[in-house]
Coordinates of C-alpha atoms and ligand atoms in Angstrom, one line a residue:
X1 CA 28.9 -14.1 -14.1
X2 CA 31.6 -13.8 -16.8
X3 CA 33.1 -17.0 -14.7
X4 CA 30.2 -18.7 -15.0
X5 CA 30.3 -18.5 -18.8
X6 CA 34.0 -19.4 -19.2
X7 CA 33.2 -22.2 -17.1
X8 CA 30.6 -23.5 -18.9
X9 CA 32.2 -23.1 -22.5
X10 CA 35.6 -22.6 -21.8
X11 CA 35.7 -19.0 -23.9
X12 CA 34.6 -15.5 -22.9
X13 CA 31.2 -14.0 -23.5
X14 CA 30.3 -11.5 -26.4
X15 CA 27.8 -10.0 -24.7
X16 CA 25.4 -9.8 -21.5
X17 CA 22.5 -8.2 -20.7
X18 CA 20.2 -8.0 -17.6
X19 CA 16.6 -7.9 -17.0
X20 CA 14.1 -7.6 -14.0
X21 CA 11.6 -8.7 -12.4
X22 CA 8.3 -6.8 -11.7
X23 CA 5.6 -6.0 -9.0
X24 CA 2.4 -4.9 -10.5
X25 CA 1.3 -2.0 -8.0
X26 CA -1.9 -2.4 -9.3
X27 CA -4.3 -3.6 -12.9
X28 CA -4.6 -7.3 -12.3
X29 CA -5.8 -9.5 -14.8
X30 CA -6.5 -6.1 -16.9
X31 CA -3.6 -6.5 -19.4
X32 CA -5.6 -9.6 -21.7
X33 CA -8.5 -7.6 -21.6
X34 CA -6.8 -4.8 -23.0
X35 CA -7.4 -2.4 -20.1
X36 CA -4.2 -0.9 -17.6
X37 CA -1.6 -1.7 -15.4
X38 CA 0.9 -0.1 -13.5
X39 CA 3.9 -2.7 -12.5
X40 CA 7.2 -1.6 -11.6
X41 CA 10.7 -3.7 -12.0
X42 CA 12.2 -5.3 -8.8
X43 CA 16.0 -5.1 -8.0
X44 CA 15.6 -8.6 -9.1
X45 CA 16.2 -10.5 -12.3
X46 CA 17.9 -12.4 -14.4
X47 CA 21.4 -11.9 -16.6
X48 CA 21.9 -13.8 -19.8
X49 CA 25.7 -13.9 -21.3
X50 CA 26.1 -14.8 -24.6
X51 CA 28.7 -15.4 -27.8
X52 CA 28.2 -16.7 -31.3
X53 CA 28.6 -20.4 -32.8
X54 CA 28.2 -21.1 -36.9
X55 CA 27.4 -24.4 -36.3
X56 CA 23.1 -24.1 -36.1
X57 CA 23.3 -25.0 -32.4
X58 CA 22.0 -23.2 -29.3
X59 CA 23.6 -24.2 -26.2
X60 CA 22.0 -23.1 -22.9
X61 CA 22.8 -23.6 -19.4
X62 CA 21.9 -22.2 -15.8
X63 CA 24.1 -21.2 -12.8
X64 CA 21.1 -22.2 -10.9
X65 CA 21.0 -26.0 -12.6
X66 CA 23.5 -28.2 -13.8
X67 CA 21.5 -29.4 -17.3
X68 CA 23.6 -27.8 -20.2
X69 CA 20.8 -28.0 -23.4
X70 CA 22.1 -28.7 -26.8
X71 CA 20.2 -28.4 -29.6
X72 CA 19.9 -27.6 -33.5
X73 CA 18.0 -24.2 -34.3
X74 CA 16.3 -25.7 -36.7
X75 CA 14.9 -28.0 -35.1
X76 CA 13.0 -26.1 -32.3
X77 CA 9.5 -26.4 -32.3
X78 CA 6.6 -25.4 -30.1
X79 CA 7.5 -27.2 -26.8
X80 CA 10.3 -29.2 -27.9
X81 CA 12.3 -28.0 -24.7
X82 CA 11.1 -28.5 -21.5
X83 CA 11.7 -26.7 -17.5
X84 CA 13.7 -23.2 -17.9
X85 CA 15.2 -24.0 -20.9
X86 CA 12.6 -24.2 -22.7
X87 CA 11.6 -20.2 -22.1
X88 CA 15.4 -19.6 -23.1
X89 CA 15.2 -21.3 -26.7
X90 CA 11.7 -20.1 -27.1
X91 CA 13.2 -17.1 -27.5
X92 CA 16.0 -18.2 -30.3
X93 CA 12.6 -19.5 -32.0
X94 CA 10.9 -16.9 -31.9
X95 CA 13.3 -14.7 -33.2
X96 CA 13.5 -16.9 -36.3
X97 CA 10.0 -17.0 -36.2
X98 CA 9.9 -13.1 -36.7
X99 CA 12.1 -13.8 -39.8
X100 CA 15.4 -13.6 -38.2
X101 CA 18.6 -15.7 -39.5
X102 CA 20.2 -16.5 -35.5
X103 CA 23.6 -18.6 -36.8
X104 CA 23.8 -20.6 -33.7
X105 CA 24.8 -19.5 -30.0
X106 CA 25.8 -20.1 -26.2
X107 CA 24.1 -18.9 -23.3
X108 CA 24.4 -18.8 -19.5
X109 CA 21.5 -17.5 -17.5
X110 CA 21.7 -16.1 -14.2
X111 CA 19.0 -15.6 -11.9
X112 CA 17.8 -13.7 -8.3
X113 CA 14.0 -13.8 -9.1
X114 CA 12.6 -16.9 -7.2
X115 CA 10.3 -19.3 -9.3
X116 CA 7.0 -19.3 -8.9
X117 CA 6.3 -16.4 -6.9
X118 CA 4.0 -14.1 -8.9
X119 CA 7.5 -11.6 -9.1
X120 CA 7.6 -12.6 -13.6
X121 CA 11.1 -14.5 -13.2
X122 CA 9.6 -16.0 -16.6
X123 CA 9.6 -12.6 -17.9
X124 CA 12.9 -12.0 -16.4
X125 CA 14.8 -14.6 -18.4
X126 CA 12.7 -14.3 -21.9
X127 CA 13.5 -10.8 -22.3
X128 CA 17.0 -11.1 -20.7
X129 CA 17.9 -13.7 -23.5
X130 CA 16.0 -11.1 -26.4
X131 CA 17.8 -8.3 -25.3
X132 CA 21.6 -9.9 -25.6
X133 CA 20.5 -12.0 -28.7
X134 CA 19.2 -9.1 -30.2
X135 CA 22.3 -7.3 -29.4
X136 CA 25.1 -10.5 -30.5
X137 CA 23.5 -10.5 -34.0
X138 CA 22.6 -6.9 -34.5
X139 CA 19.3 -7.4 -35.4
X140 CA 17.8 -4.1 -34.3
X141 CA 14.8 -4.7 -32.7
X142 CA 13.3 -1.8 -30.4
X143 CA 11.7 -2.2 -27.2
X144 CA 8.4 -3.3 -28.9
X145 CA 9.9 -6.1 -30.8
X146 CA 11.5 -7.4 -28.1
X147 CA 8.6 -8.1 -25.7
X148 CA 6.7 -9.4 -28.7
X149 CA 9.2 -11.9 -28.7
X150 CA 9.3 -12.4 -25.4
X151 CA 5.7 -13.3 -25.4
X152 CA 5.7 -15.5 -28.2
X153 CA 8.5 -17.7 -26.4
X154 CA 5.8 -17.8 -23.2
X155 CA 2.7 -18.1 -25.4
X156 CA 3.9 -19.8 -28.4
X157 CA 6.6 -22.1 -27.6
X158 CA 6.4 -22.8 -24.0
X159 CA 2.9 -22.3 -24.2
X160 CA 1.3 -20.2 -21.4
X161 CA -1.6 -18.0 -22.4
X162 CA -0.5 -14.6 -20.3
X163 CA -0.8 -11.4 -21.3
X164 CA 1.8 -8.6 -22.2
X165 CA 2.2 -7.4 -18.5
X166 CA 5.1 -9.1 -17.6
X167 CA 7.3 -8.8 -21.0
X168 CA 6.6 -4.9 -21.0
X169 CA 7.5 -4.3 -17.6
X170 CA 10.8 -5.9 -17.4
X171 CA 11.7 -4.2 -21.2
X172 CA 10.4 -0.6 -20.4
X173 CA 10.5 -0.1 -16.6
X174 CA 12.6 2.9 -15.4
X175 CA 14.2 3.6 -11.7
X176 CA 12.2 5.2 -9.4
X177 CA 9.2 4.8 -11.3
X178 CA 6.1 3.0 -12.0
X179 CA 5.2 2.2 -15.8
X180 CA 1.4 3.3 -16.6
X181 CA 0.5 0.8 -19.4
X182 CA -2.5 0.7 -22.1
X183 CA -2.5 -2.2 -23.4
X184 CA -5.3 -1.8 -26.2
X185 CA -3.0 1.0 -27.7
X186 CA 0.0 -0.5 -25.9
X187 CA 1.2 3.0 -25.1
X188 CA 3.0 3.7 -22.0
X189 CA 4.5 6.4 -20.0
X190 CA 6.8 6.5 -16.3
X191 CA 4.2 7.4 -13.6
X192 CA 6.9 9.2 -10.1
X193 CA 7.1 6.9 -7.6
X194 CA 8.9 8.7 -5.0
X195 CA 8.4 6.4 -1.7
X196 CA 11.3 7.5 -0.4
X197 CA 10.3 11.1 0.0
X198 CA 7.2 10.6 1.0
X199 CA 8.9 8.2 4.0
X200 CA 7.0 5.3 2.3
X201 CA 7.9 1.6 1.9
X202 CA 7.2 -0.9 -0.5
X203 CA 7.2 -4.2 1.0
X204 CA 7.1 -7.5 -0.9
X205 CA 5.8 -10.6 1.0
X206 CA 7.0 -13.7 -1.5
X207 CA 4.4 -16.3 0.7
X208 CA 6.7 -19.2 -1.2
X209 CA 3.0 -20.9 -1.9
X210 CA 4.1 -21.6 -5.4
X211 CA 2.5 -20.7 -8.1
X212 CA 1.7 -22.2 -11.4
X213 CA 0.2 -20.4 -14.4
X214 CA 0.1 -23.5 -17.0
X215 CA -2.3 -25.5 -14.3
X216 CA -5.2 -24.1 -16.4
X217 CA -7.0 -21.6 -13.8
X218 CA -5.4 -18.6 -15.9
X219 CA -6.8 -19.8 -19.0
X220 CA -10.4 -20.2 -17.5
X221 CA -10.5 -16.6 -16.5
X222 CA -9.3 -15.7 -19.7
X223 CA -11.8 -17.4 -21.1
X224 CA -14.9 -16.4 -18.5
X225 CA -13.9 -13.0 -19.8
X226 CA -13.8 -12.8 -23.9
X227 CA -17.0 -15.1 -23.0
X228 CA -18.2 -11.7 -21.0
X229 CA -17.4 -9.7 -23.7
X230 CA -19.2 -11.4 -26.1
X231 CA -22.7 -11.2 -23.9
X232 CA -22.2 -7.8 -23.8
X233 CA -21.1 -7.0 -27.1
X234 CA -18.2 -5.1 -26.5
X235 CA -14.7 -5.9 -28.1
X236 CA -13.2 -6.4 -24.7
X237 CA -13.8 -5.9 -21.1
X238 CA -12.4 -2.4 -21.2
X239 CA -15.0 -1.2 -23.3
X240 CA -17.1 -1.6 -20.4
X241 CA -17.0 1.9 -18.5
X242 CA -16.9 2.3 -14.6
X243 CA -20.3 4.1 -14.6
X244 CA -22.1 1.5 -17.3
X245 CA -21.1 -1.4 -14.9
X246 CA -24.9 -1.8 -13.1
X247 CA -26.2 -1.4 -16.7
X248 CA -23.8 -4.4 -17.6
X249 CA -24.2 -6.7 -14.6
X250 CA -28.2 -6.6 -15.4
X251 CA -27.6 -7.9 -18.6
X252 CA -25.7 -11.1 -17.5
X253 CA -27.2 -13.8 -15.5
X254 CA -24.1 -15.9 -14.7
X255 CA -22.9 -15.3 -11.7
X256 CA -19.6 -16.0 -11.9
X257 CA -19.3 -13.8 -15.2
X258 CA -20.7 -11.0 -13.1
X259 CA -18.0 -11.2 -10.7
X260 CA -15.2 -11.4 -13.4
X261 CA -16.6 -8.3 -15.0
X262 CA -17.2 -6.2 -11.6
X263 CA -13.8 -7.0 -11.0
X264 CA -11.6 -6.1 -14.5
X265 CA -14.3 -3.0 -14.5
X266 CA -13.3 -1.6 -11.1
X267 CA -9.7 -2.8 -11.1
X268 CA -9.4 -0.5 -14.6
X269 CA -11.1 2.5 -12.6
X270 CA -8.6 1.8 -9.7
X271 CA -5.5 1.8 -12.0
X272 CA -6.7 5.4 -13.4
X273 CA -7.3 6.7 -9.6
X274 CA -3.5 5.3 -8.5
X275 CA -2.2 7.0 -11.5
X276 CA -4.1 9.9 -10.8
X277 CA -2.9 10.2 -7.4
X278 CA 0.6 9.6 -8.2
X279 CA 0.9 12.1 -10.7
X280 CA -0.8 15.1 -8.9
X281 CA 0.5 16.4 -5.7
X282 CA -1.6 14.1 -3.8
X283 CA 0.1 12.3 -0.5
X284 CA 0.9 8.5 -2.2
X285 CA -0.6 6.9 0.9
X286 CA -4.1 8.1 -1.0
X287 CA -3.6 4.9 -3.2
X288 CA -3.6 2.3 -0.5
X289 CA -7.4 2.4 -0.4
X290 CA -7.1 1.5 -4.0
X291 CA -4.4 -1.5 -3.2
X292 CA -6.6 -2.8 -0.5
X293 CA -9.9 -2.9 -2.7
X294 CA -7.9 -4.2 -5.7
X295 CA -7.3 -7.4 -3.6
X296 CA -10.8 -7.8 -2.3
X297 CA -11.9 -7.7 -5.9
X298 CA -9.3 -10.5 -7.1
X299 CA -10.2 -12.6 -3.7
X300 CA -14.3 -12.0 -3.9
X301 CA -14.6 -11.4 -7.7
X302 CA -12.2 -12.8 -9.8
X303 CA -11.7 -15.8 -7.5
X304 CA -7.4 -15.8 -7.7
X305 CA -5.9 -15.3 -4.7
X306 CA -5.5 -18.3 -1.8
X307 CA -5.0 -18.6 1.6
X308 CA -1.5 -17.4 2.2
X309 CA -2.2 -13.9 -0.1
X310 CA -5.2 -13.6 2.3
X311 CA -3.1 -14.2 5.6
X312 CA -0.4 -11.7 4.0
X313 CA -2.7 -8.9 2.6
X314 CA -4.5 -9.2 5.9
X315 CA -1.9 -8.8 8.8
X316 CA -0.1 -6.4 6.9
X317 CA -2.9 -4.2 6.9
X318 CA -3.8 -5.2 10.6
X319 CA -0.4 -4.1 11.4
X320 CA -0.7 -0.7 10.2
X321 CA -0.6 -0.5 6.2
X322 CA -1.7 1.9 4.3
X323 CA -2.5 -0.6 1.3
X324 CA -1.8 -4.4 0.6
X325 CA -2.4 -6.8 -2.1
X326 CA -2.1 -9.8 -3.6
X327 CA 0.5 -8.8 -7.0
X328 CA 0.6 -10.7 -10.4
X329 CA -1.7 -13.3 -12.1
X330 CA -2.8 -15.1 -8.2
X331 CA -3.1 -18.5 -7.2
X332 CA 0.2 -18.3 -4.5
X333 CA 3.0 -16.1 -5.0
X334 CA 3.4 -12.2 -3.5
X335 CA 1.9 -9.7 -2.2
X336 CA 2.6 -6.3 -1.7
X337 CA 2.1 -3.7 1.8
X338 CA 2.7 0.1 1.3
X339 CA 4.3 0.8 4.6
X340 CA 5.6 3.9 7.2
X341 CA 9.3 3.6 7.1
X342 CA 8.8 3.6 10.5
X343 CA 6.8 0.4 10.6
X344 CA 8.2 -1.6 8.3
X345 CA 9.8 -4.2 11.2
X346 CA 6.5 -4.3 12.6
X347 CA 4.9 -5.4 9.3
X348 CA 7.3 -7.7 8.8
X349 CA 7.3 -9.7 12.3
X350 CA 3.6 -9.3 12.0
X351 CA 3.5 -10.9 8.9
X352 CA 5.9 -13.7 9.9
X353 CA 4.2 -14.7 13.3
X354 CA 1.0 -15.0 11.3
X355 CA 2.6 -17.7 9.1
X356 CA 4.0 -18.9 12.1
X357 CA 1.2 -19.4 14.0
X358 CA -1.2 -20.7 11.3
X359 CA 1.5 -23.5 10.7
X360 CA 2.8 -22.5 6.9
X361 CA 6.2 -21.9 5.4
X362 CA 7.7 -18.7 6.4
X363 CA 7.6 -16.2 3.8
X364 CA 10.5 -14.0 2.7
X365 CA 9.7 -10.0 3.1
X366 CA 11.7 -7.3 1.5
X367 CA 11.6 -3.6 0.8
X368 CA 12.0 -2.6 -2.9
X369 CA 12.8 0.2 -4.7
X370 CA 11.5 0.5 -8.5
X371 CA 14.4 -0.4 -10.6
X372 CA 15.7 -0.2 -13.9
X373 CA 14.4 -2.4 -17.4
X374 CA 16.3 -4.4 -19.5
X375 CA 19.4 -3.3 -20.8
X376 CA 23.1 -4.1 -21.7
X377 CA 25.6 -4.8 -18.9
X378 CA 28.9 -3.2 -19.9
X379 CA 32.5 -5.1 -19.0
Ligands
GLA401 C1 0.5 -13.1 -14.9 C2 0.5 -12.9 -16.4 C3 0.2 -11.5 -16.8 C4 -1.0 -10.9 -16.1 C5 -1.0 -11.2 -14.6 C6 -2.2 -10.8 -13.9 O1 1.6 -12.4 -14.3 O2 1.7 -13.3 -16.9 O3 0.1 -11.4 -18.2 O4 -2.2 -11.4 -16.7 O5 -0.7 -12.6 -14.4 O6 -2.4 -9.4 -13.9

């Protein structure tokens, strides 16, 4: 990586930091309706290298792509740079958006989360690039600050309406742990995730149907539910309790809103039970019920997943899961089966002959173990 850097601008770098990707174990489609979610980071993600220029340029370039982007700080505006370097410089403007002075810099980005897979390498880069600008200038922004900024690069500049899932997971995630997250009081705390222990696997199915966030589907859902909220007179979908949800229903008479309630309703009960379960001395394999009926409710009710998430969610659980679902915002991307160590081959083969035989692109499995946030690489 520190190659890569003196390769692209000929001098060392000042700093570098890294940043994951996530899973979301479950809370789908919760986090812009202020309810929970409980993702954990991937061994994936993305570094960012940096060093200082006085000049009021930002330079940015990819190991992954051979466009180097030049252009004037001041000059960045709300979409002004397209493609993945446009989430990198988001970040440089939102930082002086937040009232920062950023004097003008280089960056190389490195990254292992593959695009378009529901697995937040979007997240990954954003909050890779906060955390070593932050860090070059010394401008002392904690772990909140940084995944606002974050956002505003996805919301603002490149403009993608998502929630604050992704940005908080890759900042605050911790090894071998799940992060429990509120996101009306935007408080969270590490939920044990001890897989190992219990002789558990976490497999993740990327079913490479790509997916693409900015296509508009998102923003409808988003919109079905403030639109839900506002029938029901309730701030947000959250305010809507598991046991008022017949009460609720019975007061709407579109259909479709009905479904996108019953589903953020019952995935926010479901996120409270996983955590639940986790936390006590439960056996874990008690939440793959929950995993299972989260991605009925995002394929019947909230209309996101496709036919590859289906096939993937399905076999796995045919071949012995305790749990599977589709993970992040839908539409393509991954899912994820909770496994026997023991079966985790057989999962996997099962998985890939179904793609196999139905004629699609095979899909790439792997086993994770929760990793570790954003932080500074040393050396
Ligand atoms: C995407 C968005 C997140 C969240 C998920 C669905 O990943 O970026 O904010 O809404 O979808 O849970």
């Amino acid at each position: 990586m520190s190659d890569a850097f003196r390769t692209a601008y000929g001098r060392p770098a000042e700093c570098a930091w890294h940043a994951p990707g996530r899973i979301n174990i479950i809370g789908e489609h919760t986090d812009y309706n202020e309810g929970f979610a409980l993702p954990a980071a991937l061994p994936l993600g993305v570094t960012a290298q940096v060093a200082a220029r006085d000049d009021g340029m930002v330079r940015a370039s990819s190991v992954q792509d051979d466009d180097v982007v030049t252009v004037p700080i001041a000059d960045l505006a709300p979409g002004s740079v397209q493609g993945w370097a446009g989430y990198v410089v988001g970040v440089v403007w939102a930082f002086r958006e937040a009232g920062h002075r950023v004097p003008g810099l280089d960056i190389v980005v490195d990254g292992s989360v593959p695009i378009g897979s529901g697995l937040s390498s979007s997240a990954a880069l954003e909050c890779a690039v906060a955390g070593a600008v932050d860090d070059l200038f010394d401008l002392g922004s904690d772990p909140a600050d940084l995944i606002a900024v974050a956002r505003r690069s996805e919301n603002d500049y490149v403009g993608v309406p998502t929630g604050a899932l992704d940005q908080s997971a890759s900042v605050l995630c911790r090894e071998a742990e799940a992060l429990f997250v509120d996101f009306r009081t935007m408080r969270t705390r590490g939920v044990p995730l001890d897989l190992d222990g219990a002789g558990l696997r976490l497999l993740v199915i990327d079913t490479q149907a790509r997916h693409q966030l900015v296509d508009g589907e998102y923003a409808r859902r988003r919109a079905e539910c403030s639109r839900a909220a506002e029938l029901l007179g309730v701030p947000m979908l959250r305010d809507v309790d598991d046991d008022e949800l017949p009460g609720a229903l019975g007061r709407l008479t579109d259909p479709v809103l009905q479904r996108r309630v019953r589903h953020i309703v019952t995935e926010d009960a479901r996120v409270l039970r996983t955590v639940q379960v986790l936390e006590g001395q439960g056996d874990p394999r008690a939440i793959g019920a929950y995993l299972y009926a989260s991605h009925v409710s995002l394929r019947d009710d909230f209309e996101v997943s496709c036919r590859e998430l289906d096939l993937a969610v399905d076999t796995a659980m045919d071949s012995g899961a305790h749990g599977a679902r589709m993970t992040g915002g839908g539409f393509g991307g991954s899912a994820i089966a909770l496994v026997e160590d023991g079966d985790t081959d057989a999962v996997t083969e099962a998985v890939m002959d179904a793609f196999d035989a139905a004629g699609l692109t095979a899909p790439v499995v792997f086993a994770m173990q929760p990793a570790r946030g954003a932080h500074r690489l040393e050396g």
